[in-house]
Coordinates of C-alpha atoms and ligand atoms in Angstrom, one line a residue:
M16 CA 52.5 8.3 36.6
T17 CA 53.4 4.9 36.4
I18 CA 54.7 2.1 39.0
R19 CA 57.7 0.2 37.6
R20 CA 59.5 -2.8 39.4
L21 CA 63.2 -2.1 39.9
S22 CA 65.5 -4.3 37.9
E23 CA 68.0 -6.8 39.8
D24 CA 70.7 -5.3 39.1
M25 CA 69.8 -1.8 40.5
V26 CA 68.0 -3.5 43.8
N27 CA 71.5 -5.3 44.2
R28 CA 72.9 -1.7 43.3
I29 CA 70.6 0.0 46.2
A30 CA 71.2 -2.8 48.5
A31 CA 75.0 -2.2 48.1
G32 CA 75.0 1.0 49.2
E33 CA 73.5 -0.2 52.4
V34 CA 75.8 -2.9 53.3
V35 CA 79.0 -1.3 51.7
E36 CA 79.9 2.7 52.6
R37 CA 83.5 2.2 52.9
P38 CA 86.0 -0.2 52.0
A39 CA 86.5 -1.3 56.0
S40 CA 82.6 -2.3 55.6
V41 CA 83.6 -4.8 53.2
V42 CA 86.4 -5.8 54.9
K43 CA 84.4 -6.1 58.1
E44 CA 81.9 -8.1 56.0
L45 CA 84.8 -10.7 55.0
V46 CA 86.2 -11.2 58.4
E47 CA 83.0 -11.4 60.0
N48 CA 82.2 -14.5 57.2
A49 CA 85.9 -15.9 58.1
I50 CA 85.1 -16.3 61.1
D51 CA 81.2 -17.5 60.5
A52 CA 83.3 -20.2 58.9
G53 CA 85.1 -21.2 62.2
A54 CA 88.6 -19.8 61.0
T55 CA 92.0 -19.7 63.0
R56 CA 93.6 -17.7 60.9
I57 CA 92.5 -14.4 59.1
E58 CA 94.6 -13.0 56.8
V59 CA 93.8 -9.4 55.6
V60 CA 95.8 -7.2 52.6
T61 CA 94.6 -4.0 51.7
A62 CA 95.8 -1.6 48.9
G63 CA 95.2 2.4 48.1
G64 CA 93.1 2.4 51.5
G65 CA 90.6 -0.7 50.5
V66 CA 89.3 1.0 47.0
S67 CA 92.1 -0.6 44.5
L68 CA 92.2 -4.4 47.0
I69 CA 91.5 -5.7 49.3
R70 CA 92.0 -9.4 49.9
V71 CA 90.9 -11.9 52.6
S72 CA 92.3 -15.3 53.4
D73 CA 90.8 -17.6 55.7
D74 CA 91.7 -21.4 56.8
G75 CA 88.0 -21.9 57.6
G76 CA 85.6 -24.5 56.4
G77 CA 85.4 -23.8 53.2
I78 CA 82.5 -23.1 50.2
G79 CA 81.5 -26.2 48.2
R80 CA 82.1 -26.1 44.2
D81 CA 77.8 -25.9 44.4
D82 CA 76.9 -23.8 46.9
L83 CA 79.9 -20.8 45.0
A84 CA 77.2 -19.3 42.9
L85 CA 74.5 -19.2 45.6
A86 CA 77.0 -17.6 47.8
V87 CA 77.1 -14.6 45.4
E88 CA 74.1 -14.0 44.7
R89 CA 71.5 -11.9 46.8
H90 CA 69.8 -13.8 50.2
C91 CA 71.7 -16.3 50.0
T92 CA 72.7 -17.7 53.2
S93 CA 73.7 -20.9 55.3
K94 CA 73.0 -19.4 58.6
L95 CA 69.3 -19.2 59.0
D96 CA 68.4 -22.5 59.9
G97 CA 67.3 -21.3 63.3
G98 CA 65.2 -18.2 62.6
L99 CA 66.0 -14.6 62.7
D100 CA 65.9 -15.0 66.9
Q101 CA 68.7 -18.2 66.8
I102 CA 71.3 -16.1 65.1
R103 CA 74.0 -17.1 66.6
S104 CA 76.4 -16.6 63.4
L105 CA 78.4 -12.7 62.6
G106 CA 75.8 -13.1 59.4
F107 CA 72.9 -13.6 58.8
R108 CA 71.3 -11.3 55.9
G109 CA 72.9 -12.4 53.3
E110 CA 73.8 -9.9 50.6
A111 CA 77.3 -8.9 51.7
L112 CA 78.8 -11.0 48.8
A113 CA 76.2 -9.6 46.7
A114 CA 76.3 -6.4 47.4
I115 CA 80.1 -6.5 47.1
G116 CA 79.7 -8.2 43.8
A117 CA 77.0 -5.8 42.7
A118 CA 79.7 -2.6 43.3
A119 CA 83.1 -4.2 42.5
R120 CA 85.1 -6.5 41.0
L121 CA 84.8 -9.6 43.2
A122 CA 86.5 -12.7 42.8
V123 CA 86.1 -15.9 45.6
A124 CA 87.9 -18.8 46.1
S125 CA 87.3 -21.7 48.2
R126 CA 87.4 -25.0 49.2
R127 CA 85.5 -27.2 51.2
K128 CA 87.3 -29.2 53.8
D129 CA 87.3 -32.6 51.9
A130 CA 86.4 -31.8 48.1
D131 CA 89.6 -32.8 46.3
G132 CA 90.3 -29.3 44.6
A133 CA 89.6 -25.9 44.7
W134 CA 87.1 -23.4 42.7
S135 CA 86.2 -19.8 42.4
I136 CA 83.6 -17.8 40.8
A137 CA 83.9 -14.1 39.5
V138 CA 81.5 -11.2 39.6
D139 CA 82.0 -8.1 38.2
G140 CA 79.6 -5.5 38.7
G141 CA 77.1 -7.4 39.4
R142 CA 77.9 -9.9 36.5
L143 CA 78.6 -13.2 37.7
G144 CA 80.8 -14.8 35.7
S145 CA 81.0 -19.2 35.9
L146 CA 82.8 -21.3 37.8
E147 CA 86.1 -21.6 37.0
P148 CA 89.1 -24.4 39.1
A149 CA 91.3 -22.8 41.7
A150 CA 95.0 -23.1 43.0
L151 CA 93.9 -23.1 46.9
S152 CA 94.9 -25.1 49.4
D153 CA 92.5 -25.1 52.4
G154 CA 89.8 -22.1 53.2
T155 CA 88.3 -19.2 51.1
R156 CA 90.1 -16.2 50.1
I157 CA 88.4 -13.1 49.0
E158 CA 89.6 -11.1 46.4
V159 CA 87.9 -7.5 46.0
R160 CA 89.3 -4.8 43.6
D161 CA 88.4 -1.8 42.3
L162 CA 85.2 -1.4 45.2
F163 CA 82.9 1.8 43.7
F164 CA 83.7 1.5 40.1
A165 CA 80.0 0.2 39.0
T166 CA 78.4 2.6 42.1
P167 CA 80.5 6.0 41.6
A168 CA 78.9 8.3 43.2
R169 CA 80.5 6.1 46.4
L170 CA 83.8 7.0 45.7
K171 CA 82.9 10.9 46.4
F172 CA 82.0 10.1 49.8
L173 CA 85.0 8.1 50.8
K174 CA 88.5 10.1 52.9
S175 CA 91.8 9.8 51.7
E176 CA 93.3 7.0 51.9
R177 CA 95.2 6.8 55.1
A178 CA 91.4 7.6 56.7
E179 CA 89.9 4.7 54.6
A180 CA 93.5 2.6 55.3
A181 CA 92.8 3.8 59.7
A182 CA 89.3 2.7 59.4
V183 CA 89.9 -0.3 57.8
T184 CA 92.5 -1.4 60.8
D185 CA 89.4 0.0 63.2
V186 CA 87.4 -2.6 61.7
V187 CA 90.0 -5.6 62.4
R188 CA 90.9 -4.8 65.6
R189 CA 87.8 -4.7 67.0
L190 CA 86.8 -7.8 65.9
A191 CA 90.1 -9.5 67.0
M192 CA 89.0 -8.5 70.7
A193 CA 86.4 -10.6 70.1
H194 CA 87.8 -13.3 69.0
P195 CA 91.6 -13.9 70.3
H196 CA 92.0 -17.6 69.7
V197 CA 92.1 -16.9 65.9
R198 CA 95.0 -15.1 64.6
F199 CA 94.6 -11.4 62.7
A200 CA 97.7 -10.3 60.5
L201 CA 96.7 -7.3 57.9
S202 CA 99.6 -6.2 56.0
G203 CA 99.7 -3.7 52.6
S204 CA 101.2 -1.2 51.0
D205 CA 98.6 1.7 52.1
R206 CA 99.7 0.4 55.9
T207 CA 101.8 -0.8 58.9
A208 CA 101.3 -4.2 59.9
L209 CA 99.4 -5.8 61.9
D210 CA 100.1 -8.7 63.3
L211 CA 97.9 -10.2 66.1
P212 CA 99.1 -14.2 67.5
A213 CA 96.6 -16.8 68.2
V214 CA 96.1 -16.6 72.0
G215 CA 94.3 -19.7 74.1
G216 CA 93.2 -20.8 77.5
D217 CA 92.4 -18.4 80.8
G218 CA 93.8 -15.2 80.1
A219 CA 92.9 -15.0 76.2
R220 CA 91.1 -12.5 75.8
R221 CA 92.9 -10.5 78.3
A222 CA 96.5 -11.0 76.3
R223 CA 94.1 -10.2 73.3
L224 CA 93.0 -6.7 75.0
A225 CA 96.8 -5.8 75.7
D226 CA 97.7 -6.3 72.4
V227 CA 95.1 -4.1 70.4
M228 CA 94.5 -1.1 73.4
G229 CA 98.0 -1.5 74.7
R230 CA 99.2 -3.2 78.0
D231 CA 98.8 0.7 79.6
F232 CA 94.7 -0.6 79.5
R233 CA 95.5 -3.8 80.9
D234 CA 98.1 -2.6 83.6
N235 CA 95.3 0.0 84.8
A236 CA 91.7 -2.1 83.9
I237 CA 90.6 -4.5 86.1
P238 CA 88.4 -7.5 85.4
I239 CA 84.5 -7.6 85.3
E240 CA 82.3 -10.3 85.6
A241 CA 78.4 -10.8 85.9
M242 CA 75.3 -12.3 85.4
R243 CA 71.7 -10.7 85.4
E244 CA 68.5 -13.4 84.6
G245 CA 70.8 -14.9 82.0
A246 CA 72.3 -12.4 80.9
R247 CA 76.3 -12.4 81.1
L248 CA 79.1 -9.1 81.4
S249 CA 82.7 -9.6 81.4
G250 CA 85.8 -7.9 79.9
F251 CA 87.9 -5.2 81.5
A252 CA 87.4 -1.7 82.8
G253 CA 89.7 1.4 82.7
L254 CA 90.3 2.8 86.6
P255 CA 88.6 6.7 86.4
T256 CA 92.1 8.1 86.8
Y257 CA 92.6 6.0 82.9
S258 CA 90.2 8.6 81.5
R259 CA 91.0 10.0 77.7
A260 CA 89.1 13.2 76.2
N261 CA 87.2 11.2 73.7
S262 CA 85.1 8.1 73.7
L263 CA 87.3 6.2 71.2
G264 CA 88.3 3.8 73.6
Q265 CA 85.1 2.3 74.4
F266 CA 84.6 -1.4 72.6
L267 CA 81.3 -2.9 73.7
F268 CA 80.5 -6.4 71.8
V269 CA 77.3 -8.2 71.9
N270 CA 77.5 -11.9 71.2
G271 CA 81.5 -11.6 69.6
R272 CA 79.8 -8.6 67.5
P273 CA 81.5 -5.1 68.3
V274 CA 78.3 -2.4 68.4
R275 CA 78.4 1.3 69.3
D276 CA 75.4 1.3 70.6
K277 CA 73.9 4.3 72.8
V278 CA 72.2 2.3 75.4
L279 CA 76.1 0.1 75.5
L280 CA 77.7 3.1 75.4
G281 CA 75.3 5.4 77.9
A282 CA 75.8 2.6 80.8
L283 CA 79.0 2.6 80.7
R284 CA 79.0 6.5 81.3
A285 CA 76.3 6.4 83.5
A286 CA 78.6 3.7 85.8
Y287 CA 81.5 5.8 85.9
A288 CA 79.5 9.3 86.5
D289 CA 80.3 9.3 89.9
L290 CA 84.0 8.8 89.6
M291 CA 84.9 11.1 86.5
K292 CA 84.5 15.0 85.0
R293 CA 82.2 15.2 82.5
D294 CA 84.8 15.9 79.5
R295 CA 86.3 12.9 80.7
H296 CA 86.0 10.0 79.2
P297 CA 86.4 5.7 80.1
V298 CA 88.6 3.2 78.4
A299 CA 86.6 0.0 78.4
A300 CA 86.3 -3.3 77.2
L301 CA 82.9 -5.5 77.8
F302 CA 81.3 -8.2 76.2
I303 CA 77.9 -9.2 77.0
E304 CA 76.5 -12.5 76.0
V305 CA 72.6 -12.9 75.9
E306 CA 70.4 -15.9 74.8
P307 CA 70.0 -14.7 70.8
R308 CA 66.5 -14.6 70.8
E309 CA 67.3 -11.2 73.9
V310 CA 68.3 -9.1 71.0
D311 CA 67.6 -8.3 67.4
V312 CA 70.8 -7.8 65.4
N313 CA 69.1 -7.2 62.7
V314 CA 68.0 -3.2 63.2
H315 CA 70.7 -2.6 60.7
P316 CA 72.0 -3.1 57.7
T317 CA 75.7 -3.2 58.7
K318 CA 74.4 -4.8 62.3
A319 CA 76.3 -2.5 64.7
D320 CA 73.0 -1.6 66.1
V321 CA 71.2 -3.9 68.5
R322 CA 68.2 -4.3 69.8
F323 CA 67.9 -5.6 73.3
R324 CA 64.1 -6.8 74.5
D325 CA 65.0 -5.7 77.9
S326 CA 67.2 -2.8 77.6
G327 CA 66.9 -1.8 80.6
L328 CA 68.4 -5.1 82.7
I329 CA 70.9 -5.1 80.3
R330 CA 71.9 -1.4 81.6
G331 CA 71.6 -2.2 85.1
L332 CA 73.8 -5.3 84.6
I333 CA 76.7 -2.9 83.2
I334 CA 75.9 -0.1 85.9
G335 CA 76.0 -2.5 88.9
A336 CA 78.8 -4.1 88.0
I337 CA 81.0 -1.7 87.1
R338 CA 80.7 0.5 90.0
E339 CA 80.6 -2.7 92.4
A340 CA 84.2 -3.7 90.9
F341 CA 85.1 -0.3 91.7
A342 CA 84.2 -0.4 95.2
G343 CA 85.7 -3.4 95.8
T344 CA 89.4 -2.6 94.6
G345 CA 90.4 -1.0 97.7
P346 CA 92.2 2.4 97.2
R347 CA 93.6 2.3 93.8
T348 CA 94.3 4.8 91.4
S349 CA 96.2 4.6 88.1
S350 CA 100.1 3.0 88.0
T351 CA 100.7 5.6 84.8
A352 CA 100.7 8.7 87.0
A353 CA 103.0 7.1 89.0
S354 CA 105.0 5.9 86.6
A355 CA 105.1 9.2 84.8
T356 CA 106.2 11.1 88.3
I357 CA 109.3 8.0 88.2
A358 CA 110.2 9.1 84.5
A359 CA 109.9 13.1 85.7
F360 CA 112.3 12.2 88.5
R361 CA 114.4 10.5 87.3
P362 CA 117.8 12.7 86.0
A363 CA 118.1 12.3 82.2
G364 CA 121.7 10.1 81.6
R365 CA 123.6 12.2 84.3
A366 CA 123.0 13.0 87.0
P367 CA 121.4 16.1 88.2
V368 CA 123.6 19.7 88.9
W369 CA 123.2 21.3 92.2
P370 CA 122.7 24.0 92.6
P371 CA 120.7 24.4 88.7
S372 CA 122.5 27.3 86.7
S373 CA 119.5 29.3 86.4
W374 CA 119.1 29.1 90.7
R375 CA 120.0 32.0 92.8
P376 CA 119.4 32.0 95.7
P377 CA 116.1 34.1 97.1
R378 CA 117.1 37.3 98.7
T379 CA 114.8 37.7 101.7
G380 CA 114.1 39.7 104.5
G381 CA 117.8 41.3 103.4
A382 CA 119.8 38.0 105.3
A383 CA 123.4 38.1 104.4
L384 CA 124.1 35.2 101.8
A385 CA 127.4 33.3 102.6
T386 CA 129.9 32.1 100.5
G387 CA 130.4 28.3 101.0
F388 CA 127.7 25.9 99.2
A389 CA 126.7 24.1 102.3
E390 CA 126.2 27.3 104.6
E391 CA 124.4 28.9 101.5
T392 CA 121.2 25.6 101.0
Q393 CA 121.7 25.6 105.1
A394 CA 120.6 29.8 104.5
A395 CA 117.9 28.7 102.5
F396 CA 116.5 26.8 104.4
D397 CA 115.9 28.9 107.5
I398 CA 115.1 31.5 104.9
D399 CA 112.5 29.8 103.2
A400 CA 110.7 27.5 105.7
P401 CA 109.5 24.5 104.3
S402 CA 105.6 25.2 105.3
A403 CA 106.1 21.3 106.7
A404 CA 104.4 19.9 109.6
V405 CA 107.3 16.9 110.4
R406 CA 107.0 14.2 112.6
P407 CA 109.6 11.9 113.0
A408 CA 110.0 8.4 111.0
G409 CA 108.6 5.3 113.1
S410 CA 106.6 6.8 115.8
S411 CA 103.8 4.6 114.3
A412 CA 105.1 1.2 113.5
E413 CA 100.9 0.2 113.6
A414 CA 99.7 2.8 110.8
V415 CA 103.0 1.9 108.5
S416 CA 100.8 -1.6 107.7
R417 CA 97.8 -0.1 106.8
P418 CA 97.4 0.8 102.6
L419 CA 98.3 4.3 103.1
G420 CA 100.6 3.9 105.8
A421 CA 101.8 6.7 108.4
A422 CA 101.7 10.4 107.7
M423 CA 105.5 11.6 108.3
A424 CA 104.9 15.2 107.2
Q425 CA 101.9 17.4 105.3
V426 CA 104.2 19.6 102.6
H427 CA 103.1 23.4 100.8
D428 CA 99.9 22.7 103.2
T429 CA 98.6 20.9 100.9
Y430 CA 100.1 17.5 100.5
V431 CA 100.3 14.8 103.2
V432 CA 103.2 12.3 102.9
A433 CA 103.4 9.0 104.6
Q434 CA 105.2 6.1 104.7
T435 CA 104.0 2.2 103.8
G436 CA 105.5 -1.2 104.3
D437 CA 107.3 -1.2 100.9
G438 CA 107.4 2.7 99.5
L439 CA 105.9 6.2 100.1
V440 CA 102.7 7.7 99.3
I441 CA 101.9 11.5 99.0
V442 CA 97.8 12.4 99.0
D443 CA 96.3 15.3 97.9
Q444 CA 94.5 17.0 100.7
H445 CA 91.6 18.8 99.2
A446 CA 91.3 16.4 96.2
A447 CA 90.7 14.0 99.3
H448 CA 88.3 15.7 101.8
E449 CA 86.1 16.9 98.8
R450 CA 86.1 12.9 97.6
L451 CA 85.2 12.1 100.7
V452 CA 82.7 14.7 101.4
Y453 CA 80.9 13.6 98.6
E454 CA 80.3 10.5 100.0
R455 CA 80.0 11.3 103.0
L456 CA 76.9 13.5 101.4
K457 CA 76.0 10.5 99.3
R458 CA 75.8 7.9 102.1
G459 CA 73.6 10.3 104.7
L460 CA 71.0 10.7 101.6
E461 CA 70.7 6.7 101.0
T462 CA 70.0 6.8 105.0
N463 CA 68.8 9.0 107.2
G464 CA 69.9 12.6 105.5
V465 CA 72.5 14.1 105.6
A466 CA 73.6 15.6 109.4
R467 CA 72.7 19.5 109.7
Q468 CA 73.4 22.3 111.8
I469 CA 71.1 24.9 112.4
L470 CA 72.0 28.7 112.1
L471 CA 71.5 31.0 115.5
I472 CA 71.5 33.8 113.3
P473 CA 70.0 32.9 109.8
D474 CA 71.4 34.1 106.5
I475 CA 69.9 36.1 104.4
V476 CA 71.6 36.1 100.5
D477 CA 70.7 38.5 98.4
L478 CA 69.8 37.1 95.1
P479 CA 68.1 37.6 91.5
P480 CA 64.2 36.3 92.0
D481 CA 65.2 33.7 89.5
D482 CA 67.5 31.9 91.1
V483 CA 65.5 32.5 94.5
A484 CA 62.9 30.7 92.3
R485 CA 65.0 27.8 91.8
L486 CA 66.2 27.4 94.6
A487 CA 62.9 27.3 96.4
E488 CA 61.8 24.6 93.4
R489 CA 64.7 22.5 95.4
A490 CA 64.6 23.4 98.3
D491 CA 63.3 19.9 99.8
E492 CA 66.0 18.3 98.0
L493 CA 68.5 20.7 98.9
A494 CA 67.3 20.0 103.0
A495 CA 67.8 16.6 102.8
L496 CA 71.6 17.2 101.6
G497 CA 71.7 19.2 105.3
L498 CA 71.0 22.1 103.3
V499 CA 67.7 24.0 104.2
V500 CA 67.0 27.6 103.1
E501 CA 63.8 29.2 102.6
A502 CA 62.4 32.0 99.5
F503 CA 62.8 35.3 101.9
G504 CA 60.8 37.5 99.8
P505 CA 61.1 37.6 96.2
G506 CA 65.1 39.3 96.1
A507 CA 66.6 36.4 98.8
V508 CA 66.8 33.4 100.4
A509 CA 67.0 32.7 104.1
V510 CA 69.6 29.9 105.3
R511 CA 68.7 28.0 108.2
E512 CA 70.8 25.4 108.6
T513 CA 74.2 24.1 106.4
P514 CA 75.4 20.4 106.7
S515 CA 77.6 19.8 109.8
M516 CA 80.3 18.2 108.0
L517 CA 81.3 21.4 106.2
G518 CA 81.7 23.4 109.6
A519 CA 81.7 27.0 108.9
L520 CA 81.2 28.1 106.0
D521 CA 79.8 31.4 104.2
A522 CA 76.3 30.9 103.2
A523 CA 75.6 33.6 100.7
A524 CA 79.0 32.1 98.9
L525 CA 77.4 28.5 98.6
I526 CA 73.9 29.6 98.0
R527 CA 75.3 31.6 95.2
D528 CA 77.4 29.1 93.8
L529 CA 74.4 26.7 93.9
A530 CA 72.1 28.9 92.3
E531 CA 74.7 29.5 89.2
E532 CA 74.9 25.3 89.1
I533 CA 71.4 24.7 89.0
A534 CA 70.4 27.3 86.8
E535 CA 72.3 25.7 84.1
W536 CA 70.7 22.3 84.5
E537 CA 67.9 21.8 81.8
R538 CA 64.1 21.1 84.6
A539 CA 64.2 17.9 85.2
D540 CA 67.5 17.3 86.5
T541 CA 67.0 16.7 90.4
L542 CA 69.8 17.1 92.8
R543 CA 69.9 13.4 92.8
D544 CA 71.2 12.7 90.0
R545 CA 73.4 15.7 89.7
L546 CA 74.7 15.1 93.4
D547 CA 78.8 15.3 91.8
S548 CA 78.4 18.4 90.8
V549 CA 76.3 19.7 93.8
A550 CA 78.5 17.6 96.3
S551 CA 81.6 18.9 94.8
R552 CA 80.5 22.7 95.4
M553 CA 79.7 22.0 98.6
A554 CA 83.0 20.6 99.6
C555 CA 84.6 23.7 98.0
H556 CA 83.0 26.0 100.3
G557 CA 83.4 23.8 103.3
S558 CA 86.5 24.4 106.1
V559 CA 88.0 21.5 103.7
R560 CA 91.2 20.8 104.7
A561 CA 92.8 22.1 102.3
G562 CA 95.8 24.7 102.5
R563 CA 95.4 24.1 106.1
R564 CA 98.0 23.1 108.3
L565 CA 97.4 19.6 109.8
K566 CA 98.2 17.8 113.2
P567 CA 99.7 14.3 112.8
E568 CA 97.0 12.9 114.6
E569 CA 94.7 14.8 111.9
M570 CA 96.9 13.2 108.8
D571 CA 96.6 9.7 110.1
A572 CA 92.6 10.5 110.5
L573 CA 93.2 11.7 107.0
L574 CA 94.3 8.7 105.5
R575 CA 92.3 6.2 107.4
E576 CA 89.0 8.1 106.7
I577 CA 90.3 7.4 102.7
E578 CA 91.3 3.5 103.4
A579 CA 87.4 3.1 104.8
T580 CA 85.7 5.2 101.9
P581 CA 84.5 3.2 99.0
N582 CA 85.8 5.0 95.5
A583 CA 88.2 7.0 97.0
S584 CA 91.2 6.9 95.2
E585 CA 89.9 9.2 92.6
C586 CA 88.4 12.8 93.8
N587 CA 85.3 13.7 92.3
H588 CA 86.6 14.9 88.9
G589 CA 88.1 11.7 88.4
R590 CA 92.2 13.2 89.2
P591 CA 93.5 11.1 91.7
T592 CA 93.3 11.9 95.5
F593 CA 96.7 10.1 96.5
I594 CA 99.7 8.8 94.3
E595 CA 102.1 5.9 95.2
L596 CA 105.3 5.5 95.0
K597 CA 107.2 2.1 95.5
L598 CA 110.6 2.1 97.6
A599 CA 112.0 -0.5 94.6
D600 CA 111.6 2.6 92.4
I601 CA 112.9 5.4 94.6
E602 CA 115.4 2.9 94.5
R603 CA 116.0 2.6 91.4
L604 CA 115.9 6.4 90.8
F605 CA 119.4 6.4 93.8
G606 CA 120.8 4.1 91.4
R607 CA 120.5 1.5 94.3
R608 CA 119.2 -1.8 92.0
Ligands
LIG722 P1 75.7 -14.0 55.4 O1 77.6 -14.2 55.6 O2 75.0 -13.4 55.6 O3 75.2 -15.6 54.9 P2 77.3 -13.5 52.9 O4 76.7 -12.9 51.4 O5 77.9 -12.7 53.6 O6 76.0 -13.8 53.7 O7 77.7 -14.7 52.3 C1 77.1 -15.6 51.7 C2 77.2 -16.6 52.0 O8 78.3 -17.3 51.7 C3 77.2 -17.5 53.7 O9 75.4 -17.4 54.2 C4 78.3 -18.4 53.7 O10 77.7 -19.5 53.4 C5 79.3 -18.1 52.9 N1 80.3 -18.0 52.7 C6 81.2 -16.6 52.8 N2 82.0 -16.3 52.9 C7 83.0 -17.5 53.4 C8 83.8 -18.1 54.2 N3 84.9 -17.2 54.4 N4 84.5 -20.0 54.6 C9 82.9 -20.1 53.9 N5 81.6 -19.9 53.9 C10 81.7 -18.7 53.4
LIG723 MG1 78.5 -12.3 55.6

């Protein structure tokens, strides 16, 4: 066996494979270069999903004639003056242009701000061309044609033209989110154009995020702002009710660099863990700023991963800031839910017909059907009396001024309708109660344990021995949550005390349910980590105020408790616990506005 040194050409091709995976990675490198060069306008044009053409033009500082040849050479960079731990630019590896030149036909034309003319240089599959004068009024224009013609193996791994074009869009959007003061324009025969105007001033980031992520996000996110030991977190976090089925709405940045970092994504998930069902994902755009030496951006050729010196600090910063932000927002729920509701209410262009053609008067108890319209309606009401406890309006002027207003009625034994100063609120009493129980359990755990009631006669619940063992193992933790159980022989447990807040309950059903829940976990999970699932199981078994008729005082008490409880606007599954309709919206529905 002989050992040979790889040729320069071979080295470049191997590096090219690492840095340049697909057209989107080329666009990422080129746009990052333009941002590093201080551009205020960056224009990207693609064709054939970026395989036949990528052109990136900017109005940045440019490259001087004498530097052009160096710029396209491997390991040449102008950005490492302070050393690897002082990186403030997006680039620093000095291999992007060389790698692109090795894999494609690259042409770089540039003009330094103070130079009299522009110059260009070409690299064709690794072969360097000569310096030529070029026509360019300012900045830099980089053209990449026939990507991977020199490394055809790569071509096989590319997806469809559409998918590659979409990946390019994604890269541009991510970079644009972090740099609102730069105008980004993306166009080409293979795509719909994207034009993001430069925005400045205080609301710049918010405006850019709205342009990129949609206005919905802006209206359903709250600002996040926190500092901890020199690390700064800012950005916007979506309301828990504004969640998605996947994590594609999560955008994370470290020092202006878009990253997909496990630590950060994990922290984001943990921050919402209490507020969201496990199969839902939060939407957020978070920006972390740390001293360059606190983060290693050099752990991956495409720079998408980072490593923090103190990742616990960053994790704590994210979790703490988001939780605090939501605890401080008071009752608030996603506006999209309410606007969708309004859309559902709104008659589609014409007045709704009543009774609808499919409507038949209910035939109950052989009641005689009246013929007149008024009587017919009346009869229907008499037969199917609405399951509502109603209180006369205006009976509680003080409560109306509260955020959730004064309870007016309960409908279908499930929803409480309340009047507020400028609208009405509908509360899902079951979801709300579940949330309140959960928060109370949590509070109880943090202070001195959850209040319990002793059963006069212990409940003996028969269970498979595995389940008995599992529950016995967790007995201490369960006791802290107000549930005292002990093994009662190999095939049963005795339930001695239950959480008082749950009232009288079917202990056997609760125990079986909990055993099932615990059996699904990996061993290491503590009840505390799974408080969410334990508490919602418990809440479901208590004398939950669902399907139960409430007295007006009980309804008001429920509303007041929701107001006083942090995070109460969502149930443990991230569904809203109440929705609000503004009087203005109601008036619009009736054409009064
Ligand atoms: P890096 O960005 O890691 O330094 P690149 O290969 O991407 O490496 O670029 C090499 C050098 O070329 C950069 O350090 C920079 O000096 C110069 N350069 C590249 N693109 C531009 C641009 N759009 N405007 C000005 N200078 C550029
Ligand atoms: Mg670069």
